GROMACS .gro file of C-alpha atoms in nm:
model
  146
    1PHE     CA    1   4.106  -0.394   8.069
    2CYS     CA    2   3.742  -0.545   7.972
    3LYS     CA    3   3.587  -0.345   7.679
    4LEU     CA    4   3.257  -0.334   7.899
    5ALA     CA    5   3.433  -0.189   8.184
    6ILE     CA    6   3.302   0.128   8.372
    7GLY     CA    7   3.624   0.179   8.545
    8GLU     CA    8   3.954   0.056   8.550
    9THR     CA    9   4.036  -0.199   8.808
   10LYS     CA   10   4.342  -0.403   8.787
   11GLY     CA   11   4.560  -0.084   8.875
   12ARG     CA   12   4.366  -0.011   9.126
   13ALA     CA   13   4.320  -0.356   9.323
   14ARG     CA   14   4.706  -0.350   9.321
   15TRP     CA   15   4.735  -0.029   9.443
   16LEU     CA   16   4.473  -0.103   9.713
   17ALA     CA   17   4.601  -0.404   9.821
   18GLU     CA   18   4.955  -0.250   9.871
   19GLU     CA   19   4.817   0.035  10.057
   20LEU     CA   20   4.612  -0.167  10.284
   21ASP     CA   21   4.944  -0.349  10.373
   22ARG     CA   22   5.129  -0.054  10.439
   23ARG     CA   23   4.830   0.117  10.641
   24LEU     CA   24   4.769  -0.194  10.838
   25PRO     CA   25   5.097  -0.337  10.925
   26GLY     CA   26   5.054  -0.698  11.078
   27PHE     CA   27   4.701  -0.754  10.993
   28ASP     CA   28   4.691  -1.130  10.959
   29GLU     CA   29   4.335  -1.217  10.912
   30GLU     CA   30   4.177  -1.315  10.588
   31ILE     CA   31   3.926  -1.075  10.447
   32ARG     CA   32   3.857  -1.075  10.079
   33VAL     CA   33   3.832  -0.760   9.877
   34ASN     CA   34   3.710  -0.812   9.515
   35VAL     CA   35   3.719  -0.522   9.278
   36ASN     CA   36   3.498  -0.550   8.957
   37GLY     CA   37   3.492  -0.306   8.663
   38CYS     CA   38   3.250  -0.457   8.444
   39PRO     CA   39   2.854  -0.600   8.461
   40ASN     CA   40   2.999  -0.944   8.389
   41SER     CA   41   3.148  -0.952   8.736
   42CYS     CA   42   3.446  -1.143   8.652
   43ALA     CA   43   3.557  -1.044   8.971
   44ARG     CA   44   3.296  -1.177   9.186
   45PHE     CA   45   3.221  -0.876   9.400
   46GLN     CA   46   2.912  -1.049   9.536
   47VAL     CA   47   3.107  -1.331   9.696
   48ALA     CA   48   3.362  -1.138   9.885
   49ASP     CA   49   3.430  -1.012  10.234
   50ILE     CA   50   3.416  -0.684  10.094
   51GLY     CA   51   3.284  -0.630   9.717
   52LEU     CA   52   3.357  -0.340   9.509
   53MET     CA   53   3.199  -0.290   9.179
   54SER     CA   54   3.262  -0.014   8.942
   55ALA     CA   55   3.024   0.278   8.913
   56LEU     CA   56   3.041   0.644   8.831
   57ALA     CA   57   2.965   0.943   9.093
   58ARG     CA   58   2.884   1.260   9.019
   59ARG     CA   59   3.127   1.511   9.238
   60PRO     CA   60   3.011   1.828   9.384
   61ASP     CA   61   3.121   2.027   9.054
   62GLY     CA   62   2.903   1.825   8.844
   63THR     CA   63   3.192   1.627   8.694
   64LYS     CA   64   3.193   1.237   8.663
   65SER     CA   65   3.449   1.012   8.845
   66ASP     CA   66   3.501   0.627   8.889
   67ALA     CA   67   3.376   0.509   9.206
   68PHE     CA   68   3.252   0.209   9.356
   69LEU     CA   69   2.917   0.059   9.476
   70VAL     CA   70   2.952  -0.164   9.821
   71HIS     CA   71   2.858  -0.521   9.911
   72LEU     CA   72   2.969  -0.668  10.219
   73GLY     CA   73   2.947  -1.020  10.353
   74GLY     CA   74   2.958  -1.236  10.059
   75VAL     CA   75   3.076  -1.607  10.086
   76LEU     CA   76   3.129  -1.914   9.900
   77GLY     CA   77   3.132  -2.258  10.048
   78GLN     CA   78   3.073  -2.395  10.368
   79GLY     CA   79   3.047  -2.193  10.688
   80ILE     CA   80   3.272  -2.249  11.000
   81ASP     CA   81   3.039  -2.467  11.148
   82GLY     CA   82   3.040  -2.700  10.814
   83ALA     CA   83   2.689  -2.569  10.725
   84ASP     CA   84   2.647  -2.439  10.397
   85GLY     CA   85   2.719  -2.089  10.431
   86ALA     CA   86   2.715  -1.973  10.087
   87SER     CA   87   2.541  -1.640  10.014
   88PHE     CA   88   2.590  -1.318   9.806
   89GLY     CA   89   2.718  -1.009   9.982
   90ARG     CA   90   2.488  -0.724  10.084
   91LYS     CA   91   2.442  -0.398   9.912
   92VAL     CA   92   2.511  -0.116  10.127
   93LYS     CA   93   2.224   0.108  10.002
   94GLY     CA   94   2.333   0.475   9.936
   95VAL     CA   95   2.707   0.418   9.974
   96LYS     CA   96   2.907   0.509   9.691
   97VAL     CA   97   3.276   0.555   9.713
   98LEU     CA   98   3.526   0.759   9.495
   99ALA     CA   99   3.802   0.503   9.365
  100GLU     CA  100   4.078   0.756   9.479
  101ASP     CA  101   3.897   0.692   9.830
  102ALA     CA  102   3.884   0.348   9.822
  103ALA     CA  103   4.178   0.275  10.055
  104ASP     CA  104   4.064   0.490  10.340
  105TYR     CA  105   3.704   0.355  10.300
  106VAL     CA  106   3.824  -0.013  10.322
  107GLU     CA  107   4.093   0.072  10.597
  108LEU     CA  108   3.780   0.264  10.789
  109LEU     CA  109   3.571  -0.085  10.762
  110VAL     CA  110   3.832  -0.298  10.888
  111ARG     CA  111   3.878  -0.079  11.167
  112ARG     CA  112   3.536  -0.041  11.266
  113TYR     CA  113   3.505  -0.431  11.225
  114ARG     CA  114   3.800  -0.497  11.461
  115ALA     CA  115   3.677  -0.239  11.714
  116ARG     CA  116   3.317  -0.395  11.715
  117ARG     CA  117   3.350  -0.762  11.661
  118GLY     CA  118   3.335  -0.806  12.031
  119PRO     CA  119   3.504  -1.114  12.224
  120GLU     CA  120   3.376  -1.381  12.021
  121ALA     CA  121   3.638  -1.299  11.709
  122LEU     CA  122   3.392  -1.340  11.460
  123SER     CA  123   3.536  -1.335  11.096
  124PHE     CA  124   3.468  -1.011  10.886
  125THR     CA  125   3.188  -1.190  10.718
  126GLU     CA  126   3.036  -1.354  11.002
  127PHE     CA  127   2.998  -1.000  11.170
  128VAL     CA  128   2.839  -0.852  10.860
  129ARG     CA  129   2.583  -1.100  10.867
  130ARG     CA  130   2.463  -1.060  11.207
  131LEU     CA  131   2.407  -0.665  11.123
  132ASP     CA  132   2.033  -0.583  11.033
  133ASP     CA  133   1.981  -0.333  10.762
  134ALA     CA  134   1.995  -0.026  10.960
  135GLU     CA  135   2.321  -0.162  11.173
  136LEU     CA  136   2.475  -0.243  10.820
  137THR     CA  137   2.421   0.117  10.670
  138SER     CA  138   2.542   0.284  11.006
  139PHE     CA  139   2.870   0.032  10.976
  140ALA     CA  140   2.972   0.093  10.620
  141THR     CA  141   2.837   0.443  10.577
  142PRO     CA  142   3.183   0.672  10.556
  143GLU     CA  143   3.195   0.948  10.790
  144GLY     CA  144   3.035   1.276  10.730
  145VAL     CA  145   2.804   1.087  10.487
  146ARG     CA  146   2.521   0.999  10.705
   0.00000   0.00000   0.00000
C-alpha cells in the first residue's frame, strides 16, 4: 500500500480479475485493466485498454467512498499495422465508478465492446480509438447515469 495512495488497489485489482474471470468464462481476448491508487501512477493507468485511477466520490448520503476515474484506449508500442500506436487513454469525462462497482462496470464495458465492435473484430483499444468524444461518453457511461 503506497503512502500516497488515495484508495486501496492491490486487493481490489485481484478481486476484479477473479470476478471478471468468473463473470466472463471463456473470454480469451487480451484487455489490459490497470488499477492505480496514487498520483505517481505506478500501475500506468494511462496506457491500459481500461485504466482505473483512484479517486473519492461523494455518495448521495454525503459520505465519501473509494472510486475510480476511467481512461480508455491507452497503448504502448506498435499498433497492429506496425506503425507507432503509442498513446495515452482518453479520460471519460463525467464518469466516476464506485470501487465496489468496478467489476460491474468493466463487465459492462466488455459486453458493450463485444456487441458494438462489428465484423472487423477490432481490439478493445482499436474500437475505443475510433469513437469520437460523444460516442466515447455514450459507450462508457454506466446505465442510469446518462
